[in-house]
Short mmCIF file of C-alpha atoms and ligand atoms in Angstrom, two decimals:
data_model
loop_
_atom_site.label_atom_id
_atom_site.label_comp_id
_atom_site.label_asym_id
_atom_site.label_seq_id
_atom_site.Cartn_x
_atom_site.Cartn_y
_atom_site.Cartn_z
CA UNK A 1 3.04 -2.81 2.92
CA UNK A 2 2.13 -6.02 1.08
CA UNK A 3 -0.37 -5.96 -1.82
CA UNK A 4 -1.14 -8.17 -4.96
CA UNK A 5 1.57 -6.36 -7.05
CA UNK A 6 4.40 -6.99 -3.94
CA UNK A 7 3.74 -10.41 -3.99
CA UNK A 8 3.46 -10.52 -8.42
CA UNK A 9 6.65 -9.22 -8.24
CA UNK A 10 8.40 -10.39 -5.25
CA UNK A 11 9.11 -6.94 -3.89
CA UNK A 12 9.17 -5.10 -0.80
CA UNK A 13 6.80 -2.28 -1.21
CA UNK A 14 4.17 -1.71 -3.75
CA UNK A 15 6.23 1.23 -5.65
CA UNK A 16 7.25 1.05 -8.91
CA UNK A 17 9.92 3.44 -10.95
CA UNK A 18 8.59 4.36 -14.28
CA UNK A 19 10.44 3.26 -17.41
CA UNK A 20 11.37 6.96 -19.08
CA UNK A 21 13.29 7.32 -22.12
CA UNK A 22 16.90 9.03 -21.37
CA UNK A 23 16.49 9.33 -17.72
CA UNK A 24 16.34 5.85 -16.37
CA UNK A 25 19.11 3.64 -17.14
CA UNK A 26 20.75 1.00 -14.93
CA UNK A 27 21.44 3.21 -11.74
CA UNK A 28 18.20 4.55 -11.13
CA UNK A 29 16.52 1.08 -11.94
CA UNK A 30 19.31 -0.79 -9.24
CA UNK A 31 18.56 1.79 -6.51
CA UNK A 32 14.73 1.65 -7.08
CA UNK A 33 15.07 -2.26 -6.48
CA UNK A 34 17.70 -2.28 -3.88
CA UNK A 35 15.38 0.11 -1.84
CA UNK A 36 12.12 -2.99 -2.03
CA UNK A 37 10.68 -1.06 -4.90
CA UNK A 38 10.76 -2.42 -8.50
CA UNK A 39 13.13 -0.18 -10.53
CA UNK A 40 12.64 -0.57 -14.60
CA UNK A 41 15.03 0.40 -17.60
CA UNK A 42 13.67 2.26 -19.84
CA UNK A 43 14.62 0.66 -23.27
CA UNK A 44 13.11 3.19 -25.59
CA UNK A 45 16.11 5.22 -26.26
CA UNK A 46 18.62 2.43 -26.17
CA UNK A 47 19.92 0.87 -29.41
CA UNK A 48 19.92 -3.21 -28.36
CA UNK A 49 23.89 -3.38 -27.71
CA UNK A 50 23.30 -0.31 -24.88
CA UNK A 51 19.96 -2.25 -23.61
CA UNK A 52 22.37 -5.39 -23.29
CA UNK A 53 25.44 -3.50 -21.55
CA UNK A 54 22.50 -1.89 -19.00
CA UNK A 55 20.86 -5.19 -18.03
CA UNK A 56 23.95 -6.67 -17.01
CA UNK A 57 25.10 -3.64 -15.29
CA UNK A 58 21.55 -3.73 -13.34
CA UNK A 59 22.38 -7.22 -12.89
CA UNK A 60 25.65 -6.75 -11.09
CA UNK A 61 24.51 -3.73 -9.18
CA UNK A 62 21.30 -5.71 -7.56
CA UNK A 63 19.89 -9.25 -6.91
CA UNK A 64 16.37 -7.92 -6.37
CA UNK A 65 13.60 -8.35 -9.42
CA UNK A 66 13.65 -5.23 -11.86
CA UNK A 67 12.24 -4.89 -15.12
CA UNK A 68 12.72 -3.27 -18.82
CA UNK A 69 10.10 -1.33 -20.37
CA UNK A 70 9.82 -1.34 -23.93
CA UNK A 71 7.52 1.22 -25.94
CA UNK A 72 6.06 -0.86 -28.93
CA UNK A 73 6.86 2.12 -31.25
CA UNK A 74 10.63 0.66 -30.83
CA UNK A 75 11.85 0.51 -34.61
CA UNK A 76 13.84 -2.82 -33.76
CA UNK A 77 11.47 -4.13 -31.28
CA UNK A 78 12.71 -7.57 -32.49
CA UNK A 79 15.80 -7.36 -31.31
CA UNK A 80 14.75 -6.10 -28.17
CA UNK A 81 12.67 -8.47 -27.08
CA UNK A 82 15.15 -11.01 -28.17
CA UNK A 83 17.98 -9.63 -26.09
CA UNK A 84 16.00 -9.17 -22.64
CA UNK A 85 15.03 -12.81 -23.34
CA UNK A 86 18.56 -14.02 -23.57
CA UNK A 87 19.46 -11.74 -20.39
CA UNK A 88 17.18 -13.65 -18.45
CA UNK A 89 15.06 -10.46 -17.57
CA UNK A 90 11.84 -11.79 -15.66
CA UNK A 91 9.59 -8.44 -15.81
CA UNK A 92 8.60 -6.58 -19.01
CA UNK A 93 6.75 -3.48 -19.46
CA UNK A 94 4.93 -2.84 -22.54
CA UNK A 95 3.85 0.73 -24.00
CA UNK A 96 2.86 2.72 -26.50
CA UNK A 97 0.45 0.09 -28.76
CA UNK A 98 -1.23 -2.86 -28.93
CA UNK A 99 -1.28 -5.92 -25.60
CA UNK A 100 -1.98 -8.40 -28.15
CA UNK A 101 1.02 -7.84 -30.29
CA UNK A 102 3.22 -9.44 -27.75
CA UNK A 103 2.40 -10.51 -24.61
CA UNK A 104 1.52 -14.27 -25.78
CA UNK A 105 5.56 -14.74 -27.27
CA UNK A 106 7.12 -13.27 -23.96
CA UNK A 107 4.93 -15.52 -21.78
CA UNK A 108 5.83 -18.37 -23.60
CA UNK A 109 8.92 -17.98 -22.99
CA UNK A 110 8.22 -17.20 -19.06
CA UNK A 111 8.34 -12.99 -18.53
CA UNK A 112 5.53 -11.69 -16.80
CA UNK A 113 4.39 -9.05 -18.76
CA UNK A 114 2.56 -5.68 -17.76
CA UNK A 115 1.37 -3.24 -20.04
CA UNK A 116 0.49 0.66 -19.73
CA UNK A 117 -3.09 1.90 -20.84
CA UNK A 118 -5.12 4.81 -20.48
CA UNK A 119 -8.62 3.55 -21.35
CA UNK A 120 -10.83 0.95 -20.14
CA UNK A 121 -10.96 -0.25 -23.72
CA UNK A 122 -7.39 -1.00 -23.69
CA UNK A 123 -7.36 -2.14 -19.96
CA UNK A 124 -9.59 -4.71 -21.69
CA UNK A 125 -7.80 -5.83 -24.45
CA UNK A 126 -4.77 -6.05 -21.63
CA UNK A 127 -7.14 -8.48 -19.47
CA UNK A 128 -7.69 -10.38 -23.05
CA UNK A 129 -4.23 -10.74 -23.98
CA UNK A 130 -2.96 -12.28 -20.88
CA UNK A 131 -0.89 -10.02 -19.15
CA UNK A 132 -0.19 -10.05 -15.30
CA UNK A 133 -0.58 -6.54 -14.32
CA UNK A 134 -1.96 -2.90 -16.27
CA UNK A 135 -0.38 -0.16 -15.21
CA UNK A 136 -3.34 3.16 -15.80
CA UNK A 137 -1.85 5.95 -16.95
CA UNK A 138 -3.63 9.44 -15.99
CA UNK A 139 -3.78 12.68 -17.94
CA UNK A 140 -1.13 14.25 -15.34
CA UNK A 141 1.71 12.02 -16.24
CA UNK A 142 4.56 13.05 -17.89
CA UNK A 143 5.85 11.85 -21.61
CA UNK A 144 3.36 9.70 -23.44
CA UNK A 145 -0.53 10.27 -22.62
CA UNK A 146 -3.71 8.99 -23.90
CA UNK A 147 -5.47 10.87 -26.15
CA UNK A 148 -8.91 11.00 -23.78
CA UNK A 149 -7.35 13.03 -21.21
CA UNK A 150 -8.65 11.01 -18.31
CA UNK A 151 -7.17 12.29 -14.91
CA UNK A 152 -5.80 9.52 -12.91
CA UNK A 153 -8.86 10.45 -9.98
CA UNK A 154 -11.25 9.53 -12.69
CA UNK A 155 -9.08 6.41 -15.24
CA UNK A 156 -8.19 4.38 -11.59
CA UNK A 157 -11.83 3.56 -10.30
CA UNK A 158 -12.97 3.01 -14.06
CA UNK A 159 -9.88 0.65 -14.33
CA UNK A 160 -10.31 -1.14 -11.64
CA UNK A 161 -14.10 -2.11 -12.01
CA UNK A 162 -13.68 -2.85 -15.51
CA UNK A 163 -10.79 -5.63 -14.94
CA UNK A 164 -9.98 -8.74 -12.38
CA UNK A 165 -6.10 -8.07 -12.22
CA UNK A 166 -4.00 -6.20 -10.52
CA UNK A 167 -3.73 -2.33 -11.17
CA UNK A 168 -1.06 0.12 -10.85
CA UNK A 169 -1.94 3.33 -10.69
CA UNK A 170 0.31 6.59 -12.46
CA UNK A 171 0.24 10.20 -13.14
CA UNK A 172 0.73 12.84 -10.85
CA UNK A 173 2.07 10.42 -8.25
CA UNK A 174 5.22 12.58 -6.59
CA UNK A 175 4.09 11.70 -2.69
CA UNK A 176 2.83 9.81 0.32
CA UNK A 177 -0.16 11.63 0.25
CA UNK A 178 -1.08 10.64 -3.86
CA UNK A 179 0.03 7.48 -3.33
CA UNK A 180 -2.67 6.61 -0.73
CA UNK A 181 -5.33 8.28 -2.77
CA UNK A 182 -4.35 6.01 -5.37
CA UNK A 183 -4.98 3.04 -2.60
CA UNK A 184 -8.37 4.54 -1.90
CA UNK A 185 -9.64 4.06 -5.28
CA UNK A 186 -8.55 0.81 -5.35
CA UNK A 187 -5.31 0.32 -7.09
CA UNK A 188 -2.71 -2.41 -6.00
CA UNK A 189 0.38 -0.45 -6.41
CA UNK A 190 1.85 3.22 -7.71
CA UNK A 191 4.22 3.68 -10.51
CA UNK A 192 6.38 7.00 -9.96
CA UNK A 193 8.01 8.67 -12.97
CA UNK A 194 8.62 12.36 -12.37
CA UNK A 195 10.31 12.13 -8.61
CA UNK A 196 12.68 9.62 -9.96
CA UNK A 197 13.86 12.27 -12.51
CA UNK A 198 14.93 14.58 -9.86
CA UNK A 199 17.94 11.98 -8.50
CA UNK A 200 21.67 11.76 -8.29
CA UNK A 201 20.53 8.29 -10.00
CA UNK A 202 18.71 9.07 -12.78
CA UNK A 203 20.84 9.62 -16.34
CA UNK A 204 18.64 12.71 -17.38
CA UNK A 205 20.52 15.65 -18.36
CA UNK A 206 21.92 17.90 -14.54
CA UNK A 207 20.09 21.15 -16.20
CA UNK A 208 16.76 18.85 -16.79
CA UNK A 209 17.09 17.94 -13.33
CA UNK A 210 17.76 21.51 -11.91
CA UNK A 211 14.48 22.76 -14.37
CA UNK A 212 12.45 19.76 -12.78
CA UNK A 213 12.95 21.66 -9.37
CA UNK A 214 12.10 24.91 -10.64
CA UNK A 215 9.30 24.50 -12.36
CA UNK A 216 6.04 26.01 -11.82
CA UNK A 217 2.39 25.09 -11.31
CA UNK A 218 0.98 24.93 -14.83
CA UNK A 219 4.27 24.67 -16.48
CA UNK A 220 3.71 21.18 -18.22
CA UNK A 221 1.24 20.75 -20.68
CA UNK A 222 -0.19 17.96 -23.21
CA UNK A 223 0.99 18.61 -26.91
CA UNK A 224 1.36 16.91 -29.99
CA UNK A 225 -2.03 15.33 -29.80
CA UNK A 226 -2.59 14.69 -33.71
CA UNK A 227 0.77 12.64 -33.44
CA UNK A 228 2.46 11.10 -30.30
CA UNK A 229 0.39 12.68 -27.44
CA UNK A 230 3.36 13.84 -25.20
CA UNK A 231 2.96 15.55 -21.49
CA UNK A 232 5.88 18.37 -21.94
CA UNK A 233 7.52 20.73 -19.75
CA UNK A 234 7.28 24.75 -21.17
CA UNK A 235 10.61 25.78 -23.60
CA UNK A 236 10.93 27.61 -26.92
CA UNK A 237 10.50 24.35 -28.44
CA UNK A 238 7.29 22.99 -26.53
CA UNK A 239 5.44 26.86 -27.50
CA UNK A 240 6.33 26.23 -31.31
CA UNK A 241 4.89 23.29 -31.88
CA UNK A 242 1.82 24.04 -29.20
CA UNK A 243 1.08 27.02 -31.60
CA UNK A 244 1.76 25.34 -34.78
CA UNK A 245 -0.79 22.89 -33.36
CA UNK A 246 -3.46 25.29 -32.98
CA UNK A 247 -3.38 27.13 -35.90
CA UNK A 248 -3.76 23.78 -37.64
CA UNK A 249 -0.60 22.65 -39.21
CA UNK A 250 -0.83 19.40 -40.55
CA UNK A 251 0.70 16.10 -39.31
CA UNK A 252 3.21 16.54 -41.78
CA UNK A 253 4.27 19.60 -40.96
CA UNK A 254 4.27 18.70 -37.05
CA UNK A 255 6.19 15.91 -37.49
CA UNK A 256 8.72 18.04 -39.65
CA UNK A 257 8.96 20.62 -36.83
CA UNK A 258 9.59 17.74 -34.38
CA UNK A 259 12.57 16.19 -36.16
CA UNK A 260 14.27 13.44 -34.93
CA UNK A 261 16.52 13.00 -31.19
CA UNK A 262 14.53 16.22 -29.67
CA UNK A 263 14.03 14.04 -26.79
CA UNK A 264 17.44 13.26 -26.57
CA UNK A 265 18.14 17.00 -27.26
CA UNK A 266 16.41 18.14 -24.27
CA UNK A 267 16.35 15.40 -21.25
CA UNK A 268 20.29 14.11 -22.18
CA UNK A 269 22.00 16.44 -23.59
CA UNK A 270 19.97 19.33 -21.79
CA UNK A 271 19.41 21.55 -24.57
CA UNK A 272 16.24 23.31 -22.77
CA UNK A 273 14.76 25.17 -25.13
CA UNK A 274 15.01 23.30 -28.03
CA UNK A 275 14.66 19.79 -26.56
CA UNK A 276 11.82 18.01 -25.69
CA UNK A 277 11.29 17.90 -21.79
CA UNK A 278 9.01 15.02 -21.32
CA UNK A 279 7.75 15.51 -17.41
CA UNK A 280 4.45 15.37 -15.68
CA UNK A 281 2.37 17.73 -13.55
CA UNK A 282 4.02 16.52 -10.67
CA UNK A 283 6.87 18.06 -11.26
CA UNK A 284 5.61 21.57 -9.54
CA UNK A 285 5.91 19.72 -6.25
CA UNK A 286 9.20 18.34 -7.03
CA UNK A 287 11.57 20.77 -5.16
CA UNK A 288 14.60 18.75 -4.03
CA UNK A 289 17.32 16.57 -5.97
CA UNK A 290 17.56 13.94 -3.27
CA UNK A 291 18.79 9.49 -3.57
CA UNK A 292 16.26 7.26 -5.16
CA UNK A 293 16.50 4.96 -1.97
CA UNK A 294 15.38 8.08 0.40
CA UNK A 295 12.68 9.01 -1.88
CA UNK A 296 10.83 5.19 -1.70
CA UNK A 297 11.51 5.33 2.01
CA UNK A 298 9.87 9.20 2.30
CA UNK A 299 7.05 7.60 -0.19
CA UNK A 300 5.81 4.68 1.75
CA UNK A 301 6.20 6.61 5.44
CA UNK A 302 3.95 9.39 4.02
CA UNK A 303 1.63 6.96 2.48
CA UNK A 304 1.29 5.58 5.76
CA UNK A 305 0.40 9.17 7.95
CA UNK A 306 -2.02 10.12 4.90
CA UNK A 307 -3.25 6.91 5.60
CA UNK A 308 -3.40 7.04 9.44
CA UNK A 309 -5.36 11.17 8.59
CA UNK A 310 -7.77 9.53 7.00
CA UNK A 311 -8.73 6.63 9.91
CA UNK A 312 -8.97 9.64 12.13
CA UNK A 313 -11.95 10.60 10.10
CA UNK A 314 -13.79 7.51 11.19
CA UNK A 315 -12.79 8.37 14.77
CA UNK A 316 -13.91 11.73 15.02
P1 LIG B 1 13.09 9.97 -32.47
O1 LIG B 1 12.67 9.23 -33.68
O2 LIG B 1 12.98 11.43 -32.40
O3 LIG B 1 14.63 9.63 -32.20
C1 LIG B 1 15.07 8.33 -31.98
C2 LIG B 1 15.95 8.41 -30.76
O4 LIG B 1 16.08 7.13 -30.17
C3 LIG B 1 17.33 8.92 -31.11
O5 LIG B 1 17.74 9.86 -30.16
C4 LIG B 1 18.19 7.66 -31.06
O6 LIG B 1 19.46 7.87 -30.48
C5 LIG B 1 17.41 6.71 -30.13
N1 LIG B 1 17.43 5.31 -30.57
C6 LIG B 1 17.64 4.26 -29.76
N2 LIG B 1 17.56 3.12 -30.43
C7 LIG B 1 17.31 3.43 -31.72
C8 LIG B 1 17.13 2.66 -32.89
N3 LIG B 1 17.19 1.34 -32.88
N4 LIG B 1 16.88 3.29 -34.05
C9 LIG B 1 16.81 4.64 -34.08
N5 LIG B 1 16.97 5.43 -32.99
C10 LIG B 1 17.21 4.82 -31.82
O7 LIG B 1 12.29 9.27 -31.27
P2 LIG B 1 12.06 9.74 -29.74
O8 LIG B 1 13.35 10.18 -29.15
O9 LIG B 1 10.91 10.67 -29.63
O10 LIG B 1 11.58 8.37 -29.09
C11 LIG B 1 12.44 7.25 -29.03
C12 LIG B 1 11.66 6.05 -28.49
O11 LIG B 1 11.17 6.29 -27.19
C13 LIG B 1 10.46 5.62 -29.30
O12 LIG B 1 10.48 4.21 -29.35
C14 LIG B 1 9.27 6.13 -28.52
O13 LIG B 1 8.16 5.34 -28.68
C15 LIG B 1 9.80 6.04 -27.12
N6 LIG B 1 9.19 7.01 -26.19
C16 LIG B 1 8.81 6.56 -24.98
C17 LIG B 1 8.26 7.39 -24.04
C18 LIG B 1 7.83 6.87 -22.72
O14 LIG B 1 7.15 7.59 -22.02
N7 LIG B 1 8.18 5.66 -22.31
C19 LIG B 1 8.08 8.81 -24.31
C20 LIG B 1 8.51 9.20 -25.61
C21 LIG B 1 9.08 8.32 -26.51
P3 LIG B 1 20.67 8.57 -31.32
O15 LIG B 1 20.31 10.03 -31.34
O16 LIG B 1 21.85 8.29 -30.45
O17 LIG B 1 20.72 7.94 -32.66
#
């Protein structure tokens, strides 16, 4: 299955493993890659000595491309950038603020550089700035969201009219069957976040894992919208702050309430109920544990059946 992202990347098939904070580390990002999918580490909860140790552990474990995302919120983001420069890393993923801030420096110094929106005004200022790739972020994705609540149905068309490179498509993308909707409105490639959770690979928390598989159909919801808009999985925690939120606490007092490491709390060291469970809709669909290899190949050979339903339409 070849596309413009396959060949931007150099990869076998057009499916790319979401960078999420605490869960994907250097195993999940080395299977996602060894299995023709690009497989990212996800930087934002790694001070810059672990972010070296991982790269060069994803290094030895695969000689297929992979890539580091980096949320711009990162407090050293400096030293980030500086070490997956030195490390020779050739794909960076950029979240969580602004395109302009720094795709120019990492191009100069030869990373291709993709960054995550949720708007067409910031799939814009993407196309401005010079990166290779956007990666469009709908409303059913799990940890950070954009504020407008665009469902991935509506964002990917929008997207994809509005801009002339390629687009990968995320949120709520768990199967075969979402992953070729998600070719029928035109994107060039799927980033999957969620599924890759629920893997002997992944470095999330066991009991995160086993809640991912449990989970019900309208467990997840989007909180913390006058901060950090964050998709998050039901717990004591997540109904605290969801009610503090509508009674109309401030930003202050959110923020208080939210203290610092919950994320950690909750996906790493599996506190769940007083951790933050950052997951997407998805995740009601998401009813087996199962190797992040086995999961790309179930992905692409039930992309191509929902694919093969849909040209029987034309037949019939
Ligand atoms: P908090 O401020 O609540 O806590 C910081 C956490 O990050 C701590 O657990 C800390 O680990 C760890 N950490 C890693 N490097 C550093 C550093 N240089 N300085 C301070 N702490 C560091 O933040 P969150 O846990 O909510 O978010 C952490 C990062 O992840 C942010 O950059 C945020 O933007 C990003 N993020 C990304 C998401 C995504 O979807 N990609 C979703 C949510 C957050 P320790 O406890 O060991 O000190």
């Amino acid at each position: 299955m070849q596309t413009r992202i396959t060949s931007l990347f150099g990869i076998q098939v057009p499916i790319i493993q979401a960078g999420m904070i605490w869960c994907s580390g250097w195993e999940l990002a080395s299977a996602v890659s060894n299995a023709g999918g690009l497989g990212i580490i996800g930087a934002g909860s790694m001070y810059p000595n672990v972010l070296r140790d991982q790269i060069r552990k994803c290094k030895a474990a695969t000689s297929k491309p992979f890539a580091v995302n980096i949320p711009l919120l990162y407090p050293n983001i400096e030293e980030h950038m500086n070490t997956i420069v030195e490390e020779g890393v050739k794909i960076v993923f950029t979240s969580a603020g602004n395109p302009a801030t720094w795709t120019a420096w990492l191009k100069e110094r030869g990373l291709m550089v993709v960054h995550v929106i949720a708007n067409t005004k910031f799939a814009l200022k993407c196309e401005a700035a010079g990166v290779d790739a956007i990666v469009a972020e709908g409303f059913e994705a799990g940890g950070h969201n954009g504020r407008e609540e665009t469902t991935t149905l509506v964002l990917i068309p929008q997207i994809v009219q509005a801009v002339k490179i390629p687009v990968i498509a995320a949120g709520g993308i768990g199967n075969g069957a979402q992953m070729a909707a998600c070719f029928a409105l035109g994107a060039d490639g799927v980033q999957v976040g969620s599924r890759f959770i629920a893997t002997p690979e992944s470095s999330a928390h066991q009991a995160f894992k086993d809640r991912i598989i449990t989970s019900a159909e309208g467990d997840t919801k989007l909180s913390l919208k006058t901060l950090t808009p964050v998709r998050l999985l039901r717990n004591q925690f997540a109904e605290q702050i969801q009610a503090a939120e509508a009674a109309g606490e401030s930003k202050e007092k959110l923020a208080e309430m939210l203290g610092r490491g919950r994320a950690k709390k909750g996906m790493f060291e599996g506190d769940l109920e007083e951790g933050e469970l950052e997951v997407g809709q998805v995740s009601s669909l998401i009813r087996e544990i199962k190797p992040a290899a086995e999961i790309v190949q179930e992905l692409i050979e039930d992309c191509k059946k929902a694919i093969q339903r849909s040209l029987k339409l034309l037949a019939e």
